[in-house]
PDB file of N, CA and C in Angstrom:
ATOM      1  N   ILE A   1       1.105  -1.179   0.191  1.00 54.00           N
ATOM      2  CA  ILE A   1      -0.553   0.168  -0.421  1.00 54.00           C
ATOM      3  C   ILE A   1       0.583   2.137   1.058  1.00 54.00           C
ATOM      4  N   ASN A   2       0.620   1.849  -1.262  1.00 52.00           N
ATOM      5  CA  ASN A   2       1.469   3.215  -1.667  1.00 52.00           C
ATOM      6  C   ASN A   2       0.737   4.056  -0.255  1.00 52.00           C
ATOM      7  N   LYS A   3       1.929   4.938   1.011  1.00 52.00           N
ATOM      8  CA  LYS A   3       0.791   6.338   1.544  1.00 52.00           C
ATOM      9  C   LYS A   3       1.035   7.468   1.368  1.00 52.00           C
ATOM     10  N   ILE A   4       0.456   8.318   0.921  1.00 55.00           N
ATOM     11  CA  ILE A   4       1.177   9.349   1.024  1.00 55.00           C
ATOM     12  C   ILE A   4       1.100  10.407   2.090  1.00 55.00           C
ATOM     13  N   ILE A   5       2.145  10.767   2.136  1.00 53.00           N
ATOM     14  CA  ILE A   5       2.106  11.721   3.499  1.00 53.00           C
ATOM     15  C   ILE A   5       2.425  13.056   3.343  1.00 53.00           C
ATOM     16  N   ALA A   6       1.531  13.933   4.078  1.00 55.00           N
ATOM     17  CA  ALA A   6       0.606  15.264   3.850  1.00 55.00           C
ATOM     18  C   ALA A   6       1.872  16.629   4.988  1.00 55.00           C
ATOM     19  N   GLU A   7       2.780  16.756   4.525  1.00 69.00           N
ATOM     20  CA  GLU A   7       3.994  17.768   5.223  1.00 69.00           C
ATOM     21  C   GLU A   7       3.028  18.631   5.113  1.00 69.00           C
ATOM     22  N   GLU A   8       2.912  19.290   7.126  1.00 84.00           N
ATOM     23  CA  GLU A   8       2.903  21.143   7.693  1.00 84.00           C
ATOM     24  C   GLU A   8       3.425  22.212   7.331  1.00 84.00           C
ATOM     25  N   ASN A   9       2.589  22.613   6.418  1.00 84.00           N
ATOM     26  CA  ASN A   9       3.008  23.604   5.737  1.00 84.00           C
ATOM     27  C   ASN A   9       3.813  24.847   6.403  1.00 84.00           C
ATOM     28  N   ARG A  10       5.406  25.299   6.410  1.00 88.00           N
ATOM     29  CA  ARG A  10       5.812  25.960   7.835  1.00 88.00           C
ATOM     30  C   ARG A  10       5.795  27.106   6.960  1.00 88.00           C
ATOM     31  N   PRO A  11       5.895  28.082   8.232  1.00 89.00           N
ATOM     32  CA  PRO A  11       4.978  29.725   8.722  1.00 89.00           C
ATOM     33  C   PRO A  11       6.311  29.953   7.736  1.00 89.00           C
ATOM     34  N   PRO A  12       6.893  31.038   7.004  1.00 92.00           N
ATOM     35  CA  PRO A  12       8.207  31.860   6.949  1.00 92.00           C
ATOM     36  C   PRO A  12       8.014  32.934   7.729  1.00 92.00           C
ATOM     37  N   ALA A  13       9.266  33.549   7.845  1.00 93.00           N
ATOM     38  CA  ALA A  13      10.291  34.278   9.111  1.00 93.00           C
ATOM     39  C   ALA A  13      10.643  35.076   8.420  1.00 93.00           C
ATOM     40  N   VAL A  14      10.703  36.526   9.080  1.00 96.00           N
ATOM     41  CA  VAL A  14      10.457  38.055   8.837  1.00 96.00           C
ATOM     42  C   VAL A  14      12.481  37.162   9.422  1.00 96.00           C
ATOM     43  N   SER A  15      13.408  38.161   8.069  1.00 96.00           N
ATOM     44  CA  SER A  15      14.570  38.122   8.757  1.00 96.00           C
ATOM     45  C   SER A  15      14.882  40.077   9.621  1.00 96.00           C
ATOM     46  N   SER A  16      14.290  40.771   8.456  1.00 97.00           N
ATOM     47  CA  SER A  16      14.934  42.339   8.346  1.00 97.00           C
ATOM     48  C   SER A  16      13.807  43.101   8.142  1.00 97.00           C
ATOM     49  N   LEU A  17      13.656  44.543   8.758  1.00 98.00           N
ATOM     50  CA  LEU A  17      12.851  45.157   8.057  1.00 98.00           C
ATOM     51  C   LEU A  17      13.735  46.973   7.918  1.00 98.00           C
ATOM     52  N   ASN A  18      14.573  46.947   7.000  1.00 98.00           N
ATOM     53  CA  ASN A  18      15.533  48.109   6.737  1.00 98.00           C
ATOM     54  C   ASN A  18      14.825  49.084   6.062  1.00 98.00           C
ATOM     55  N   THR A  19      15.018  50.342   6.547  1.00 98.00           N
ATOM     56  CA  THR A  19      15.061  51.286   5.393  1.00 98.00           C
ATOM     57  C   THR A  19      16.730  51.698   4.494  1.00 98.00           C
ATOM     58  N   ASP A  20      16.251  53.391   4.040  1.00 98.00           N
ATOM     59  CA  ASP A  20      17.755  52.643   2.729  1.00 98.00           C
ATOM     60  C   ASP A  20      18.235  54.468   3.838  1.00 98.00           C
ATOM     61  N   LYS A  21      17.359  55.250   4.705  1.00 98.00           N
ATOM     62  CA  LYS A  21      18.100  56.122   5.263  1.00 98.00           C
ATOM     63  C   LYS A  21      17.464  56.134   6.610  1.00 98.00           C
ATOM     64  N   ASN A  22      18.344  56.776   8.254  1.00 98.00           N
ATOM     65  CA  ASN A  22      18.222  56.407   9.217  1.00 98.00           C
ATOM     66  C   ASN A  22      17.454  58.274   9.952  1.00 98.00           C
ATOM     67  N   SER A  23      16.096  57.697  11.042  1.00 98.00           N
ATOM     68  CA  SER A  23      15.772  58.269  11.417  1.00 98.00           C
ATOM     69  C   SER A  23      16.784  59.266  12.242  1.00 98.00           C
ATOM     70  N   PRO A  24      15.788  60.716  12.368  1.00 98.00           N
ATOM     71  CA  PRO A  24      14.890  60.869  11.496  1.00 98.00           C
ATOM     72  C   PRO A  24      14.904  61.555  10.862  1.00 98.00           C
ATOM     73  N   GLN A  25      14.238  62.204   9.780  1.00 98.00           N
ATOM     74  CA  GLN A  25      14.219  62.559   8.582  1.00 98.00           C
ATOM     75  C   GLN A  25      13.083  64.046   8.565  1.00 98.00           C
ATOM     76  N   VAL A  26      12.891  64.887   8.087  1.00 98.00           N
ATOM     77  CA  VAL A  26      11.923  66.006   7.843  1.00 98.00           C
ATOM     78  C   VAL A  26      11.202  65.417   6.361  1.00 98.00           C
ATOM     79  N   ALA A  27      10.173  65.940   6.365  1.00 98.00           N
ATOM     80  CA  ALA A  27       8.689  65.532   6.147  1.00 98.00           C
ATOM     81  C   ALA A  27       8.622  65.386   4.434  1.00 98.00           C
ATOM     82  N   GLY A  28       8.667  64.627   3.944  1.00 98.00           N
ATOM     83  CA  GLY A  28       8.511  65.461   1.786  1.00 98.00           C
ATOM     84  C   GLY A  28      10.016  64.104   1.101  1.00 98.00           C
ATOM     85  N   THR A  29      10.308  63.361   2.887  1.00 98.00           N
ATOM     86  CA  THR A  29      11.830  62.871   2.441  1.00 98.00           C
ATOM     87  C   THR A  29      11.275  61.494   2.253  1.00 98.00           C
ATOM     88  N   ALA A  30      11.419  60.499   1.260  1.00 98.00           N
ATOM     89  CA  ALA A  30      10.816  59.978   0.579  1.00 98.00           C
ATOM     90  C   ALA A  30      12.281  58.378   0.875  1.00 98.00           C
ATOM     91  N   ILE A  31      11.565  57.233   1.720  1.00 98.00           N
ATOM     92  CA  ILE A  31      11.691  55.967   2.526  1.00 98.00           C
ATOM     93  C   ILE A  31      11.819  55.508   1.839  1.00 98.00           C
ATOM     94  N   SER A  32      13.001  54.700   1.457  1.00 98.00           N
ATOM     95  CA  SER A  32      12.305  52.926   1.032  1.00 98.00           C
ATOM     96  C   SER A  32      12.736  51.912   2.394  1.00 98.00           C
ATOM     97  N   LEU A  33      12.592  51.363   1.731  1.00 98.00           N
ATOM     98  CA  LEU A  33      11.758  49.924   3.200  1.00 98.00           C
ATOM     99  C   LEU A  33      12.132  48.662   2.648  1.00 98.00           C
ATOM    100  N   THR A  34      13.126  47.395   2.588  1.00 98.00           N
ATOM    101  CA  THR A  34      12.636  46.509   2.378  1.00 98.00           C
ATOM    102  C   THR A  34      13.301  45.829   3.354  1.00 98.00           C
ATOM    103  N   ALA A  35      12.371  44.610   2.566  1.00 98.00           N
ATOM    104  CA  ALA A  35      11.781  42.870   4.128  1.00 98.00           C
ATOM    105  C   ALA A  35      13.121  42.187   3.724  1.00 98.00           C
ATOM    106  N   TYR A  36      13.452  41.260   4.554  1.00 97.00           N
ATOM    107  CA  TYR A  36      13.756  40.478   4.634  1.00 97.00           C
ATOM    108  C   TYR A  36      13.637  38.299   4.629  1.00 97.00           C
ATOM    109  N   ALA A  37      12.648  37.738   3.795  1.00 97.00           N
ATOM    110  CA  ALA A  37      12.324  37.198   4.546  1.00 97.00           C
ATOM    111  C   ALA A  37      12.428  35.484   4.265  1.00 97.00           C
ATOM    112  N   GLY A  38      11.984  34.247   4.739  1.00 95.00           N
ATOM    113  CA  GLY A  38      13.008  33.066   4.135  1.00 95.00           C
ATOM    114  C   GLY A  38      11.296  32.323   5.088  1.00 95.00           C
ATOM    115  N   ASP A  39      11.044  31.277   3.905  1.00 94.00           N
ATOM    116  CA  ASP A  39      10.602  30.043   4.561  1.00 94.00           C
ATOM    117  C   ASP A  39      10.464  28.549   3.713  1.00 94.00           C
ATOM    118  N   PRO A  40      10.816  28.470   5.507  1.00 93.00           N
ATOM    119  CA  PRO A  40      11.547  26.686   5.182  1.00 93.00           C
ATOM    120  C   PRO A  40      11.512  25.524   4.471  1.00 93.00           C
ATOM    121  N   ASP A  41       9.728  25.789   3.406  1.00 93.00           N
ATOM    122  CA  ASP A  41       9.136  25.237   2.386  1.00 93.00           C
ATOM    123  C   ASP A  41       9.847  26.004   0.935  1.00 93.00           C
ATOM    124  N   PHE A  42      10.235  26.763   1.395  1.00 94.00           N
ATOM    125  CA  PHE A  42      10.509  27.605  -0.068  1.00 94.00           C
ATOM    126  C   PHE A  42       9.420  27.690  -0.802  1.00 94.00           C
ATOM    127  N   ASP A  43       8.318  27.872  -0.163  1.00 94.00           N
ATOM    128  CA  ASP A  43       6.862  29.117  -0.951  1.00 94.00           C
ATOM    129  C   ASP A  43       6.746  30.476  -1.257  1.00 94.00           C
ATOM    130  N   LEU A  44       6.087  30.384  -2.082  1.00 95.00           N
ATOM    131  CA  LEU A  44       6.459  32.605  -2.434  1.00 95.00           C
ATOM    132  C   LEU A  44       5.569  33.051  -1.066  1.00 95.00           C
ATOM    133  N   ILE A  45       6.786  33.825  -1.153  1.00 96.00           N
ATOM    134  CA  ILE A  45       6.821  34.738   0.274  1.00 96.00           C
ATOM    135  C   ILE A  45       6.442  35.843   0.173  1.00 96.00           C
ATOM    136  N   LEU A  46       4.725  35.974   0.513  1.00 95.00           N
ATOM    137  CA  LEU A  46       3.434  37.551   0.310  1.00 95.00           C
ATOM    138  C   LEU A  46       4.121  38.372   1.549  1.00 95.00           C
ATOM    139  N   TYR A  47       3.954  39.953   0.993  1.00 96.00           N
ATOM    140  CA  TYR A  47       4.181  40.685   1.391  1.00 96.00           C
ATOM    141  C   TYR A  47       3.195  42.043   1.839  1.00 96.00           C
ATOM    142  N   ARG A  48       3.042  42.497   2.938  1.00 96.00           N
ATOM    143  CA  ARG A  48       1.992  43.717   2.953  1.00 96.00           C
ATOM    144  C   ARG A  48       2.424  44.740   3.726  1.00 96.00           C
ATOM    145  N   PHE A  49       3.479  46.090   4.156  1.00 98.00           N
ATOM    146  CA  PHE A  49       3.257  46.999   5.267  1.00 98.00           C
ATOM    147  C   PHE A  49       2.015  47.245   5.003  1.00 98.00           C
ATOM    148  N   PHE A  50       2.398  48.560   6.779  1.00 97.00           N
ATOM    149  CA  PHE A  50       1.386  48.770   7.186  1.00 97.00           C
ATOM    150  C   PHE A  50       2.474  50.081   7.409  1.00 97.00           C
ATOM    151  N   VAL A  51       1.663  51.281   7.728  1.00 97.00           N
ATOM    152  CA  VAL A  51       2.511  52.644   8.860  1.00 97.00           C
ATOM    153  C   VAL A  51       1.157  52.735   9.567  1.00 97.00           C
ATOM    154  N   ASN A  52       0.964  52.699  11.194  1.00 97.00           N
ATOM    155  CA  ASN A  52       0.933  53.303  12.098  1.00 97.00           C
ATOM    156  C   ASN A  52      -0.692  52.706  11.981  1.00 97.00           C
ATOM    157  N   ASN A  53      -0.321  51.129  11.774  1.00 94.00           N
ATOM    158  CA  ASN A  53      -1.583  50.258  11.537  1.00 94.00           C
ATOM    159  C   ASN A  53      -2.080  50.261  10.120  1.00 94.00           C
ATOM    160  N   LYS A  54      -2.111  51.322   9.452  1.00 96.00           N
ATOM    161  CA  LYS A  54      -3.032  51.480   8.404  1.00 96.00           C
ATOM    162  C   LYS A  54      -2.059  51.209   6.897  1.00 96.00           C
ATOM    163  N   PRO A  55      -2.752  50.020   6.866  1.00 97.00           N
ATOM    164  CA  PRO A  55      -2.201  48.936   5.449  1.00 97.00           C
ATOM    165  C   PRO A  55      -1.898  50.370   4.125  1.00 97.00           C
ATOM    166  N   VAL A  56      -0.609  50.369   4.319  1.00 96.00           N
ATOM    167  CA  VAL A  56      -0.524  51.237   2.566  1.00 96.00           C
ATOM    168  C   VAL A  56       0.227  50.413   1.434  1.00 96.00           C
ATOM    169  N   THR A  57       0.082  49.251   1.461  1.00 97.00           N
ATOM    170  CA  THR A  57       0.085  47.728   0.766  1.00 97.00           C
ATOM    171  C   THR A  57      -1.553  46.261   1.084  1.00 97.00           C
ATOM    172  N   ASP A  58      -1.592  46.451  -0.598  1.00 95.00           N
ATOM    173  CA  ASP A  58      -2.138  44.461  -0.135  1.00 95.00           C
ATOM    174  C   ASP A  58      -1.228  43.953  -0.645  1.00 95.00           C
ATOM    175  N   TRP A  59      -1.920  42.130  -0.079  1.00 94.00           N
ATOM    176  CA  TRP A  59      -0.220  41.283   0.070  1.00 94.00           C
ATOM    177  C   TRP A  59      -0.017  41.720  -1.468  1.00 94.00           C
ATOM    178  N   MET A  60       1.570  40.800  -1.939  1.00 96.00           N
ATOM    179  CA  MET A  60       1.995  41.292  -2.832  1.00 96.00           C
ATOM    180  C   MET A  60       4.003  40.718  -2.507  1.00 96.00           C
ATOM    181  N   THR A  61       4.865  40.228  -4.055  1.00 97.00           N
ATOM    182  CA  THR A  61       5.559  38.859  -3.500  1.00 97.00           C
ATOM    183  C   THR A  61       6.555  40.395  -3.716  1.00 97.00           C
ATOM    184  N   GLU A  62       6.626  41.408  -3.536  1.00 98.00           N
ATOM    185  CA  GLU A  62       7.461  42.617  -3.810  1.00 98.00           C
ATOM    186  C   GLU A  62       7.892  43.091  -1.832  1.00 98.00           C
ATOM    187  N   ASN A  63       8.627  43.586  -1.897  1.00 98.00           N
ATOM    188  CA  ASN A  63       9.228  42.857  -0.234  1.00 98.00           C
ATOM    189  C   ASN A  63       9.987  44.544  -0.730  1.00 98.00           C
ATOM    190  N   LYS A  64       9.331  45.919  -0.706  1.00 98.00           N
ATOM    191  CA  LYS A  64      10.222  46.769  -0.521  1.00 98.00           C
ATOM    192  C   LYS A  64       8.377  47.857  -1.431  1.00 98.00           C
ATOM    193  N   LEU A  65       8.882  48.751  -0.221  1.00 97.00           N
ATOM    194  CA  LEU A  65       8.283  49.454  -0.183  1.00 97.00           C
ATOM    195  C   LEU A  65       9.159  51.427  -0.614  1.00 97.00           C
ATOM    196  N   VAL A  66       8.799  51.871  -0.875  1.00 98.00           N
ATOM    197  CA  VAL A  66       9.251  53.563  -1.485  1.00 98.00           C
ATOM    198  C   VAL A  66       7.804  54.137  -0.549  1.00 98.00           C
ATOM    199  N   TRP A  67       8.657  55.439   1.310  1.00 98.00           N
ATOM    200  CA  TRP A  67       6.821  55.780   1.991  1.00 98.00           C
ATOM    201  C   TRP A  67       7.446  56.731   1.234  1.00 98.00           C
ATOM    202  N   THR A  68       6.517  58.216   1.228  1.00 97.00           N
ATOM    203  CA  THR A  68       6.705  59.076   0.718  1.00 97.00           C
ATOM    204  C   THR A  68       6.054  60.096   2.213  1.00 97.00           C
ATOM    205  N   THR A  69       6.472  60.368   3.134  1.00 98.00           N
ATOM    206  CA  THR A  69       6.350  61.297   4.156  1.00 98.00           C
ATOM    207  C   THR A  69       5.477  62.263   3.490  1.00 98.00           C
ATOM    208  N   THR A  70       4.760  62.692   4.606  1.00 97.00           N
ATOM    209  CA  THR A  70       4.002  64.471   4.775  1.00 97.00           C
ATOM    210  C   THR A  70       4.194  64.481   5.889  1.00 97.00           C
ATOM    211  N   GLU A  71       3.746  66.163   6.569  1.00 98.00           N
ATOM    212  CA  GLU A  71       3.534  66.756   7.754  1.00 98.00           C
ATOM    213  C   GLU A  71       2.394  65.697   8.358  1.00 98.00           C
ATOM    214  N   LYS A  72       1.545  65.112   7.506  1.00 97.00           N
ATOM    215  CA  LYS A  72       0.688  63.889   8.625  1.00 97.00           C
ATOM    216  C   LYS A  72       2.060  63.320   9.257  1.00 97.00           C
ATOM    217  N   ASP A  73       3.170  63.108   8.528  1.00 98.00           N
ATOM    218  CA  ASP A  73       3.466  61.993   9.564  1.00 98.00           C
ATOM    219  C   ASP A  73       4.404  61.690  10.199  1.00 98.00           C
ATOM    220  N   VAL A  74       4.833  63.731  10.834  1.00 98.00           N
ATOM    221  CA  VAL A  74       6.447  64.189  11.870  1.00 98.00           C
ATOM    222  C   VAL A  74       5.224  63.815  12.617  1.00 98.00           C
ATOM    223  N   GLY A  75       6.351  62.705  14.055  1.00 98.00           N
ATOM    224  CA  GLY A  75       6.436  62.064  14.907  1.00 98.00           C
ATOM    225  C   GLY A  75       7.112  61.079  14.493  1.00 98.00           C
ATOM    226  N   GLU A  76       7.050  60.382  16.101  1.00 98.00           N
ATOM    227  CA  GLU A  76       7.126  58.484  15.505  1.00 98.00           C
ATOM    228  C   GLU A  76       5.729  57.570  14.930  1.00 98.00           C
ATOM    229  N   ASN A  77       6.423  57.229  14.444  1.00 98.00           N
ATOM    230  CA  ASN A  77       5.472  56.202  13.330  1.00 98.00           C
ATOM    231  C   ASN A  77       6.740  54.977  13.435  1.00 98.00           C
ATOM    232  N   HIS A  78       4.979  53.652  13.719  1.00 98.00           N
ATOM    233  CA  HIS A  78       5.414  52.334  13.772  1.00 98.00           C
ATOM    234  C   HIS A  78       5.130  51.824  11.827  1.00 98.00           C
ATOM    235  N   ILE A  79       6.094  51.310  12.273  1.00 98.00           N
ATOM    236  CA  ILE A  79       6.547  50.509   9.903  1.00 98.00           C
ATOM    237  C   ILE A  79       5.987  49.227  10.190  1.00 98.00           C
ATOM    238  N   TYR A  80       5.216  48.611   9.672  1.00 97.00           N
ATOM    239  CA  TYR A  80       5.156  47.188   9.518  1.00 97.00           C
ATOM    240  C   TYR A  80       5.260  46.207   9.136  1.00 97.00           C
ATOM    241  N   VAL A  81       5.638  45.204   8.513  1.00 97.00           N
ATOM    242  CA  VAL A  81       5.499  43.954   7.481  1.00 97.00           C
ATOM    243  C   VAL A  81       5.357  43.190   7.928  1.00 97.00           C
ATOM    244  N   ARG A  82       4.242  43.029   7.382  1.00 94.00           N
ATOM    245  CA  ARG A  82       3.553  41.205   7.873  1.00 94.00           C
ATOM    246  C   ARG A  82       3.836  40.245   6.297  1.00 94.00           C
ATOM    247  N   VAL A  83       3.918  39.481   7.177  1.00 94.00           N
ATOM    248  CA  VAL A  83       4.231  37.730   5.827  1.00 94.00           C
ATOM    249  C   VAL A  83       3.807  36.822   5.978  1.00 94.00           C
ATOM    250  N   ARG A  84       3.656  35.969   5.319  1.00 92.00           N
ATOM    251  CA  ARG A  84       2.388  35.006   5.060  1.00 92.00           C
ATOM    252  C   ARG A  84       3.125  34.464   4.079  1.00 92.00           C
ATOM    253  N   ASP A  85       2.517  32.876   3.190  1.00 91.00           N
ATOM    254  CA  ASP A  85       3.407  32.028   2.409  1.00 91.00           C
ATOM    255  C   ASP A  85       1.644  32.028   1.290  1.00 91.00           C
ATOM    256  N   LYS A  86       1.666  31.914   0.185  1.00 88.00           N
ATOM    257  CA  LYS A  86       1.160  31.699  -0.922  1.00 88.00           C
ATOM    258  C   LYS A  86       0.197  30.735  -0.315  1.00 88.00           C
ATOM    259  N   TYR A  87       0.280  29.949   0.361  1.00 84.00           N
ATOM    260  CA  TYR A  87      -0.961  28.356   0.448  1.00 84.00           C
ATOM    261  C   TYR A  87      -1.804  28.633   2.247  1.00 84.00           C
ATOM    262  N   TYR A  88      -1.251  30.735   2.585  1.00 78.00           N
ATOM    263  CA  TYR A  88      -1.712  30.452   3.742  1.00 78.00           C
ATOM    264  C   TYR A  88      -3.149  30.532   3.879  1.00 78.00           C
ATOM    265  N   ALA A  89      -4.490  30.270   4.577  1.00 62.00           N
ATOM    266  CA  ALA A  89      -5.675  30.517   4.600  1.00 62.00           C
ATOM    267  C   ALA A  89      -6.485  31.097   4.381  1.00 62.00           C
ATOM    268  N   SER A  90      -5.302  32.498   5.355  1.00 70.00           N
ATOM    269  CA  SER A  90      -6.711  33.678   4.788  1.00 70.00           C
ATOM    270  C   SER A  90      -6.249  34.639   3.949  1.00 70.00           C
ATOM    271  N   SER A  91      -6.316  35.363   3.747  1.00 72.00           N
ATOM    272  CA  SER A  91      -5.824  37.064   3.007  1.00 72.00           C
ATOM    273  C   SER A  91      -6.376  37.891   4.672  1.00 72.00           C
ATOM    274  N   ASN A  92      -7.048  38.080   5.179  1.00 75.00           N
ATOM    275  CA  ASN A  92      -6.524  38.379   6.654  1.00 75.00           C
ATOM    276  C   ASN A  92      -5.716  38.082   7.535  1.00 75.00           C
ATOM    277  N   LYS A  93      -5.198  37.685   7.280  1.00 79.00           N
ATOM    278  CA  LYS A  93      -3.966  37.059   7.665  1.00 79.00           C
ATOM    279  C   LYS A  93      -2.776  37.196   8.293  1.00 79.00           C
ATOM    280  N   TYR A  94      -2.027  36.434   8.948  1.00 83.00           N
ATOM    281  CA  TYR A  94      -0.255  36.810   8.688  1.00 83.00           C
ATOM    282  C   TYR A  94       0.662  35.587   9.331  1.00 83.00           C
ATOM    283  N   GLU A  95       1.509  35.711   8.632  1.00 83.00           N
ATOM    284  CA  GLU A  95       2.089  34.312   9.935  1.00 83.00           C
ATOM    285  C   GLU A  95       3.164  35.000  11.129  1.00 83.00           C
ATOM    286  N   GLU A  96       3.674  35.966  10.081  1.00 87.00           N
ATOM    287  CA  GLU A  96       4.859  36.720  10.854  1.00 87.00           C
ATOM    288  C   GLU A  96       4.914  38.725  10.737  1.00 87.00           C
ATOM    289  N   VAL A  97       4.895  38.762  11.913  1.00 91.00           N
ATOM    290  CA  VAL A  97       5.043  40.468  11.575  1.00 91.00           C
ATOM    291  C   VAL A  97       6.413  40.762  11.794  1.00 91.00           C
ATOM    292  N   ARG A  98       7.337  41.795  11.759  1.00 96.00           N
ATOM    293  CA  ARG A  98       8.344  42.887  11.861  1.00 96.00           C
ATOM    294  C   ARG A  98       8.038  44.874  11.831  1.00 96.00           C
ATOM    295  N   MET A  99       8.365  44.562  13.504  1.00 97.00           N
ATOM    296  CA  MET A  99       7.962  46.249  13.642  1.00 97.00           C
ATOM    297  C   MET A  99       9.995  47.544  13.397  1.00 97.00           C
ATOM    298  N   ILE A 100       9.016  49.026  13.134  1.00 98.00           N
ATOM    299  CA  ILE A 100       9.925  49.339  12.730  1.00 98.00           C
ATOM    300  C   ILE A 100       9.531  50.573  13.593  1.00 98.00           C
ATOM    301  N   ARG A 101      10.694  51.813  14.088  1.00 98.00           N
ATOM    302  CA  ARG A 101      10.121  52.921  14.200  1.00 98.00           C
ATOM    303  C   ARG A 101      11.097  53.911  13.837  1.00 98.00           C
ATOM    304  N   PHE A 102      10.717  55.151  12.898  1.00 98.00           N
ATOM    305  CA  PHE A 102      10.876  55.553  12.102  1.00 98.00           C
ATOM    306  C   PHE A 102      10.222  57.302  12.436  1.00 98.00           C
ATOM    307  N   SER A 103      11.310  57.394  13.121  1.00 98.00           N
ATOM    308  CA  SER A 103      10.845  59.537  12.864  1.00 98.00           C
ATOM    309  C   SER A 103      10.468  60.869  11.828  1.00 98.00           C
ATOM    310  N   ILE A 104       9.890  61.401  11.854  1.00 98.00           N
ATOM    311  CA  ILE A 104      10.311  62.221  10.637  1.00 98.00           C
ATOM    312  C   ILE A 104       9.819  63.836  11.600  1.00 98.00           C
ATOM    313  N   LEU A 105      10.718  64.377  10.885  1.00 98.00           N
ATOM    314  CA  LEU A 105      10.623  66.050  11.818  1.00 98.00           C
ATOM    315  C   LEU A 105      10.125  67.260  11.071  1.00 98.00           C
ATOM    316  N   HIS A 106       9.026  68.334  11.864  1.00 97.00           N
ATOM    317  CA  HIS A 106       8.952  69.248  10.603  1.00 97.00           C
ATOM    318  C   HIS A 106      10.321  69.794   9.661  1.00 97.00           C
ATOM    319  N   ARG A 107       9.319  69.717   8.439  1.00 93.00           N
ATOM    320  CA  ARG A 107      10.417  70.903   7.046  1.00 93.00           C
ATOM    321  C   ARG A 107      10.918  71.537   7.519  1.00 93.00           C
TER     322      ARG A 107
END
């Protein structure tokens, strides 16, 4: 008898979330964010970026975002990346999150 063994889908892990500029920056500055994640099953990883708990992207395969700051961003901001693999059941859920703080100053 042949048995098919289904392996459990293991979640991806975020190794880092980096910016191309150091905090703080003045309002109007474009900040490039790059997230790095790996999946132990080598599944396609999906990324979703948030600034202060507001989504600024949908789920996407791109691990980069350019955040163009405005006067509304003055103060400390919490930037998040959420990751999941393409086999995760729900688009409203995620498997891991990474957060960094970034301060924006008045021009």
